[in-house]
């Protein structure tokens, strides 16, 4: 069977894990890593442009969310499918889907956006919970754990040397943010703290910003989510639905991106969020066997 | 917008709940109930044959699993989509899919099989858990609760007047069965108990059969499931994934069948299990709004 040739764009925490996941995937091979920064890893071919790689079917974009709207179209226009972990819910997600859908259809390629655990597999579970119990309320509770999207957003703020942002569950879908920053000029800390609190990633949550000498020793990749729904189906009003995950975050994100890369090769041209894809297409192997063993 | 016209075949516990769910669905209307037994309900039109109903788009088959292979093709051949809650995993499910797929394609209709919570939405979650953490072990633990499929199977055994079968979780995917029976001739109890224990529904589980005077006072529709996976993604080997549902069983089954009926109108002709359907198609409403609000 023909292997799916995948390139990984970006070689940070997630990109490195994507490479690991591709090695374990029975139906994939690594075409190479595209990284514009100077990084070295003797185990993988690292190039500056995808044009240096041959016959790439899918590009997994392990890059900050905000870079996705610019980078994804470059690949889609070459007929290469893209997968990203774009994590800004709501209007931004809808806008990205519209933008990439037009581009992908024009070039006969496929984009899967928001392919992480939230947005991503959690989005599917939220929809399943609504299908099982259409009336009711769903609470999505994150953490405690480091949010990669939020941490990257803080690091992009001028004057910040390094930062991590912890998501603290405050119950019933409410969250607090706990941000630790190293700054270039400590006298500008108040100004930087304010810029963080006003960033769209943080503006709706109670956010504490703490100045530290070294964020490295606070770094941990564990994260989690609890999705709770109390709902009604038909005449029954005590339907209780719960999903609980505790995960190493970059590994889970990487693995879901790899599953989405697989699915992208089975879809018509266009742009998709995960709930728009048949879940069975995320898995390797023969459809009949999967149905026999897992349905 | 055109409403989806749905008929309900069978008017037992699940069928009655399906009617209730259709009443609450914003995009559906009840065409009527097809029930060959003599039942009356002033609130719904009950007929002996679907030919007495007009312009039916989808038939929800709220009938025993074992009747599905015979009944579904009758509807599919009329160009009516079918949804069933066929609940025999493995070879039987695969065989039904093959049978109905041929029939549905031939007549331009769509069949959704195994549209309950397990098989059904649980099957989707098992696949998602494998996509997130491809290496690992999943345990599906049911109950405590009455299994409708198992209870119906016992009632079909000659000499049984009424019966219920409880599923007791025994940990790590193991289950015991607790069956309560009323029989026509108590002197034949041992023979009946043995027939139950040898039935394909029970043969793999430790099954206790108890003779009672009246099973009615033991009937409760609450049920539940805990799906646990410990898995690895990339380099991370402590990924913990859990789904926990406690449900009123016929209501949840009915509601998922209604969601599958909706999805059936959005699919190409053929036969599908739930993981073969984009989850977003289970929900009513505009796709862009669902993505905005739930992704």
CSV table of N, CA, C and O in Angstrom, one decimal, chain A residues 89 116-133 136-144 169 171-175 223-231 239-247 256 275, chain B residues 125 128-129 132 225-227 240-246 293-295:
chain,number,residue,atom,x,y,z
A,89,UNK,N,-11.1,29.8,19.0
A,89,UNK,CA,-12.5,29.4,18.7
A,89,UNK,C,-13.3,30.6,18.2
A,89,UNK,O,-12.9,31.7,18.3
A,116,UNK,N,-6.6,19.5,17.1
A,116,UNK,CA,-6.0,19.2,18.4
A,116,UNK,C,-7.0,18.5,19.3
A,116,UNK,O,-8.0,18.0,18.8
A,117,UNK,N,-6.8,18.6,20.6
A,117,UNK,CA,-7.8,18.0,21.4
A,117,UNK,C,-8.9,19.1,21.8
A,117,UNK,O,-10.1,18.7,22.0
A,118,UNK,N,-8.6,20.4,21.8
A,118,UNK,CA,-9.6,21.4,21.9
A,118,UNK,C,-9.1,22.7,21.4
A,118,UNK,O,-8.3,23.3,22.0
A,119,UNK,N,-9.6,23.2,20.3
A,119,UNK,CA,-10.6,22.5,19.4
A,119,UNK,C,-10.1,21.2,18.8
A,119,UNK,O,-8.9,21.0,18.7
A,120,UNK,N,-11.0,20.4,18.4
A,120,UNK,CA,-10.6,19.1,17.8
A,120,UNK,C,-11.5,18.0,18.3
A,120,UNK,O,-12.7,18.0,18.1
A,121,UNK,N,-10.8,17.0,19.0
A,121,UNK,CA,-11.6,15.9,19.5
A,121,UNK,C,-12.7,16.3,20.5
A,121,UNK,O,-13.8,15.7,20.5
A,122,UNK,N,-12.3,17.3,21.3
A,122,UNK,CA,-13.4,17.8,22.3
A,122,UNK,C,-14.6,18.3,21.5
A,122,UNK,O,-15.7,18.2,22.0
A,123,UNK,N,-14.3,19.0,20.4
A,123,UNK,CA,-15.4,19.6,19.6
A,123,UNK,C,-16.4,18.5,19.2
A,123,UNK,O,-17.6,18.6,19.2
A,124,UNK,N,-15.8,17.3,18.8
A,124,UNK,CA,-16.6,16.2,18.4
A,124,UNK,C,-17.4,15.7,19.6
A,124,UNK,O,-18.6,15.5,19.5
A,125,UNK,N,-16.8,15.6,20.7
A,125,UNK,CA,-17.5,15.1,21.9
A,125,UNK,C,-18.6,16.1,22.3
A,125,UNK,O,-19.7,15.6,22.7
A,126,UNK,N,-18.4,17.4,22.3
A,126,UNK,CA,-19.4,18.3,22.6
A,126,UNK,C,-20.6,18.1,21.6
A,126,UNK,O,-21.8,18.2,22.1
A,127,UNK,N,-20.4,17.8,20.4
A,127,UNK,CA,-21.5,17.6,19.4
A,127,UNK,C,-22.2,16.3,19.7
A,127,UNK,O,-23.4,16.2,19.7
A,128,UNK,N,-21.4,15.2,20.1
A,128,UNK,CA,-22.0,13.9,20.4
A,128,UNK,C,-22.9,14.1,21.6
A,128,UNK,O,-24.0,13.6,21.7
A,129,UNK,N,-22.4,14.9,22.6
A,129,UNK,CA,-23.2,15.1,23.8
A,129,UNK,C,-24.5,15.8,23.5
A,129,UNK,O,-25.6,15.5,24.1
A,130,UNK,N,-24.5,16.7,22.6
A,130,UNK,CA,-25.7,17.4,22.2
A,130,UNK,C,-26.6,16.5,21.4
A,130,UNK,O,-27.9,16.6,21.5
A,131,UNK,N,-26.1,15.6,20.6
A,131,UNK,CA,-26.9,14.6,19.9
A,131,UNK,C,-27.6,13.7,20.8
A,131,UNK,O,-28.8,13.3,20.6
A,132,UNK,N,-26.9,13.3,21.9
A,132,UNK,CA,-27.5,12.3,22.8
A,132,UNK,C,-28.5,13.0,23.7
A,132,UNK,O,-29.6,12.4,24.1
A,133,UNK,N,-28.3,14.3,24.1
A,133,UNK,CA,-29.2,15.0,25.0
A,133,UNK,C,-29.3,16.5,24.5
A,133,UNK,O,-28.5,17.3,24.9
A,136,UNK,N,-30.0,21.0,27.4
A,136,UNK,CA,-29.1,20.9,28.5
A,136,UNK,C,-28.0,21.9,28.4
A,136,UNK,O,-27.9,22.8,27.5
A,137,UNK,N,-27.0,21.7,29.3
A,137,UNK,CA,-25.9,22.6,29.4
A,137,UNK,C,-24.6,21.8,29.4
A,137,UNK,O,-24.5,20.8,30.2
A,138,UNK,N,-23.6,22.3,28.7
A,138,UNK,CA,-22.3,21.7,28.6
A,138,UNK,C,-21.3,22.6,29.3
A,138,UNK,O,-21.2,23.8,28.9
A,139,UNK,N,-20.5,22.1,30.2
A,139,UNK,CA,-19.3,22.8,30.7
A,139,UNK,C,-18.1,22.2,30.2
A,139,UNK,O,-17.9,21.0,30.4
A,140,UNK,N,-17.2,23.0,29.7
A,140,UNK,CA,-15.8,22.5,29.3
A,140,UNK,C,-14.8,23.1,30.3
A,140,UNK,O,-14.7,24.4,30.3
A,141,UNK,N,-14.2,22.3,31.1
A,141,UNK,CA,-13.2,22.7,32.1
A,141,UNK,C,-11.8,22.3,31.7
A,141,UNK,O,-11.6,21.1,31.6
A,142,UNK,N,-10.9,23.2,31.6
A,142,UNK,CA,-9.6,22.9,31.2
A,142,UNK,C,-8.6,22.9,32.4
A,142,UNK,O,-8.8,23.7,33.3
A,143,UNK,N,-7.6,22.1,32.3
A,143,UNK,CA,-6.5,22.2,33.2
A,143,UNK,C,-6.6,21.4,34.5
A,143,UNK,O,-7.6,20.6,34.6
A,144,UNK,N,-5.7,21.6,35.5
A,144,UNK,CA,-4.7,22.6,35.4
A,144,UNK,C,-3.6,22.1,34.4
A,144,UNK,O,-3.3,20.9,34.4
A,169,UNK,N,-8.7,25.5,36.2
A,169,UNK,CA,-10.2,25.3,36.1
A,169,UNK,C,-10.8,26.0,37.4
A,169,UNK,O,-10.3,25.8,38.5
A,171,UNK,N,-14.2,25.9,37.7
A,171,UNK,CA,-15.5,25.2,37.9
A,171,UNK,C,-16.5,25.7,36.8
A,171,UNK,O,-16.6,26.9,36.5
A,172,UNK,N,-17.4,24.8,36.4
A,172,UNK,CA,-18.5,25.1,35.5
A,172,UNK,C,-18.1,26.0,34.3
A,172,UNK,O,-18.8,27.0,34.0
A,173,UNK,N,-17.0,25.6,33.7
A,173,UNK,CA,-16.6,26.3,32.4
A,173,UNK,C,-15.9,27.6,32.6
A,173,UNK,O,-15.5,28.2,31.6
A,174,UNK,N,-15.6,28.0,33.9
A,174,UNK,CA,-14.9,29.2,34.1
A,174,UNK,C,-13.4,28.9,34.3
A,174,UNK,O,-13.1,27.8,34.9
A,175,UNK,N,-12.5,29.8,33.9
A,175,UNK,CA,-11.1,29.5,34.1
A,175,UNK,C,-10.4,30.8,34.6
A,175,UNK,O,-10.7,31.9,34.2
A,223,UNK,N,-1.6,18.2,30.9
A,223,UNK,CA,-2.8,19.1,30.8
A,223,UNK,C,-4.1,18.2,30.9
A,223,UNK,O,-3.9,17.0,31.0
A,224,UNK,N,-5.2,18.8,30.9
A,224,UNK,CA,-6.4,17.9,31.0
A,224,UNK,C,-7.7,18.7,30.7
A,224,UNK,O,-7.7,19.9,30.5
A,225,UNK,N,-8.7,18.0,30.6
A,225,UNK,CA,-10.0,18.6,30.3
A,225,UNK,C,-11.1,17.7,30.9
A,225,UNK,O,-11.0,16.5,31.0
A,226,UNK,N,-12.2,18.4,31.4
A,226,UNK,CA,-13.4,17.7,31.9
A,226,UNK,C,-14.5,18.3,31.2
A,226,UNK,O,-14.8,19.5,31.4
A,227,UNK,N,-15.2,17.6,30.3
A,227,UNK,CA,-16.4,18.1,29.7
A,227,UNK,C,-17.6,17.5,30.3
A,227,UNK,O,-17.7,16.2,30.4
A,228,UNK,N,-18.5,18.3,30.9
A,228,UNK,CA,-19.7,17.8,31.6
A,228,UNK,C,-20.9,18.3,30.9
A,228,UNK,O,-21.0,19.5,30.7
A,229,UNK,N,-21.9,17.4,30.7
A,229,UNK,CA,-23.2,17.9,30.2
A,229,UNK,C,-24.3,17.2,31.1
A,229,UNK,O,-24.2,16.1,31.4
A,230,UNK,N,-25.2,18.1,31.5
A,230,UNK,CA,-26.4,17.6,32.1
A,230,UNK,C,-27.5,17.9,31.1
A,230,UNK,O,-27.6,19.1,30.7
A,231,UNK,N,-28.2,16.9,30.6
A,231,UNK,CA,-29.1,17.1,29.5
A,231,UNK,C,-30.3,16.3,29.6
A,231,UNK,O,-30.5,15.4,30.4
A,239,UNK,N,-29.8,12.9,32.2
A,239,UNK,CA,-28.8,12.3,31.4
A,239,UNK,C,-27.5,13.0,31.8
A,239,UNK,O,-27.4,14.3,31.7
A,240,UNK,N,-26.5,12.3,32.2
A,240,UNK,CA,-25.2,12.8,32.7
A,240,UNK,C,-24.1,12.3,31.8
A,240,UNK,O,-23.9,11.1,31.7
A,241,UNK,N,-23.4,13.2,31.2
A,241,UNK,CA,-22.3,12.9,30.2
A,241,UNK,C,-21.0,13.5,30.6
A,241,UNK,O,-21.0,14.8,30.8
A,242,UNK,N,-20.0,12.8,30.6
A,242,UNK,CA,-18.7,13.3,31.1
A,242,UNK,C,-17.5,12.7,30.2
A,242,UNK,O,-17.5,11.5,30.0
A,243,UNK,N,-16.7,13.6,29.8
A,243,UNK,CA,-15.4,13.2,29.2
A,243,UNK,C,-14.3,13.7,30.0
A,243,UNK,O,-14.3,14.9,30.4
A,244,UNK,N,-13.4,12.9,30.4
A,244,UNK,CA,-12.2,13.3,31.2
A,244,UNK,C,-10.9,12.9,30.6
A,244,UNK,O,-10.7,11.6,30.4
A,245,UNK,N,-10.0,13.8,30.3
A,245,UNK,CA,-8.8,13.4,29.7
A,245,UNK,C,-7.7,14.0,30.5
A,245,UNK,O,-7.8,15.2,30.9
A,246,UNK,N,-6.6,13.3,30.9
A,246,UNK,CA,-5.4,13.9,31.3
A,246,UNK,C,-4.3,13.5,30.3
A,246,UNK,O,-4.1,12.3,30.1
A,247,UNK,N,-3.6,14.4,29.8
A,247,UNK,CA,-2.8,14.2,28.6
A,247,UNK,C,-1.4,14.9,28.8
A,247,UNK,O,-1.3,16.0,29.3
A,256,UNK,N,-3.1,13.8,17.2
A,256,UNK,CA,-4.4,14.1,16.6
A,256,UNK,C,-4.1,14.8,15.2
A,256,UNK,O,-4.8,14.5,14.2
A,275,UNK,N,-15.1,17.8,13.5
A,275,UNK,CA,-16.5,17.2,13.5
A,275,UNK,C,-17.1,17.1,12.1
A,275,UNK,O,-18.2,16.5,12.0
B,125,UNK,N,-16.4,7.3,20.2
B,125,UNK,CA,-15.5,7.6,21.3
B,125,UNK,C,-14.3,6.6,21.3
B,125,UNK,O,-13.2,7.0,21.5
B,128,UNK,N,-12.1,7.7,18.6
B,128,UNK,CA,-11.4,9.0,19.0
B,128,UNK,C,-10.2,8.7,20.0
B,128,UNK,O,-9.1,9.2,19.8
B,129,UNK,N,-10.5,7.8,21.0
B,129,UNK,CA,-9.5,7.5,21.9
B,129,UNK,C,-8.3,6.8,21.3
B,129,UNK,O,-7.1,7.1,21.6
B,132,UNK,N,-6.3,9.5,19.4
B,132,UNK,CA,-5.5,10.4,20.3
B,132,UNK,C,-4.3,9.6,20.9
B,132,UNK,O,-3.2,10.2,21.1
B,225,UNK,N,-22.2,3.7,31.2
B,225,UNK,CA,-21.0,3.1,30.6
B,225,UNK,C,-19.8,4.0,31.1
B,225,UNK,O,-19.9,5.2,31.3
B,226,UNK,N,-18.7,3.3,31.3
B,226,UNK,CA,-17.4,3.9,31.5
B,226,UNK,C,-16.4,3.3,30.5
B,226,UNK,O,-16.2,2.1,30.6
B,227,UNK,N,-15.9,4.2,29.6
B,227,UNK,CA,-14.9,3.7,28.7
B,227,UNK,C,-13.6,4.3,29.2
B,227,UNK,O,-13.5,5.5,29.4
B,240,UNK,N,-4.5,9.4,29.7
B,240,UNK,CA,-5.6,8.8,30.3
B,240,UNK,C,-6.9,9.4,29.8
B,240,UNK,O,-7.1,10.6,29.8
B,241,UNK,N,-7.7,8.5,29.2
B,241,UNK,CA,-9.0,9.0,28.5
B,241,UNK,C,-10.2,8.2,29.1
B,241,UNK,O,-10.1,7.0,29.2
B,242,UNK,N,-11.2,9.0,29.4
B,242,UNK,CA,-12.3,8.4,30.1
B,242,UNK,C,-13.6,9.0,29.6
B,242,UNK,O,-13.7,10.3,29.5
B,243,UNK,N,-14.6,8.2,29.3
B,243,UNK,CA,-16.0,8.7,29.0
B,243,UNK,C,-16.9,8.0,30.0
B,243,UNK,O,-16.8,6.8,30.2
B,244,UNK,N,-17.7,8.8,30.7
B,244,UNK,CA,-18.6,8.3,31.6
B,244,UNK,C,-20.0,8.8,31.4
B,244,UNK,O,-20.2,10.0,31.4
B,245,UNK,N,-21.0,7.9,31.1
B,245,UNK,CA,-22.3,8.3,30.9
B,245,UNK,C,-23.2,7.6,31.9
B,245,UNK,O,-23.1,6.4,32.1
B,246,UNK,N,-24.2,8.3,32.5
B,246,UNK,CA,-25.3,7.6,33.1
B,246,UNK,C,-26.6,8.2,32.5
B,246,UNK,O,-26.7,9.4,32.3
B,293,UNK,N,-20.1,27.8,17.3
B,293,UNK,CA,-20.5,27.7,18.7
B,293,UNK,C,-19.8,26.5,19.4
B,293,UNK,O,-19.6,26.5,20.6
B,294,UNK,N,-19.6,25.4,18.7
B,294,UNK,CA,-19.2,24.2,19.3
B,294,UNK,C,-17.8,23.7,19.0
B,294,UNK,O,-17.3,22.8,19.8
B,295,UNK,N,-17.2,24.1,17.9
B,295,UNK,CA,-15.8,23.7,17.7
B,295,UNK,C,-14.9,24.5,18.6
B,295,UNK,O,-14.1,24.0,19.3
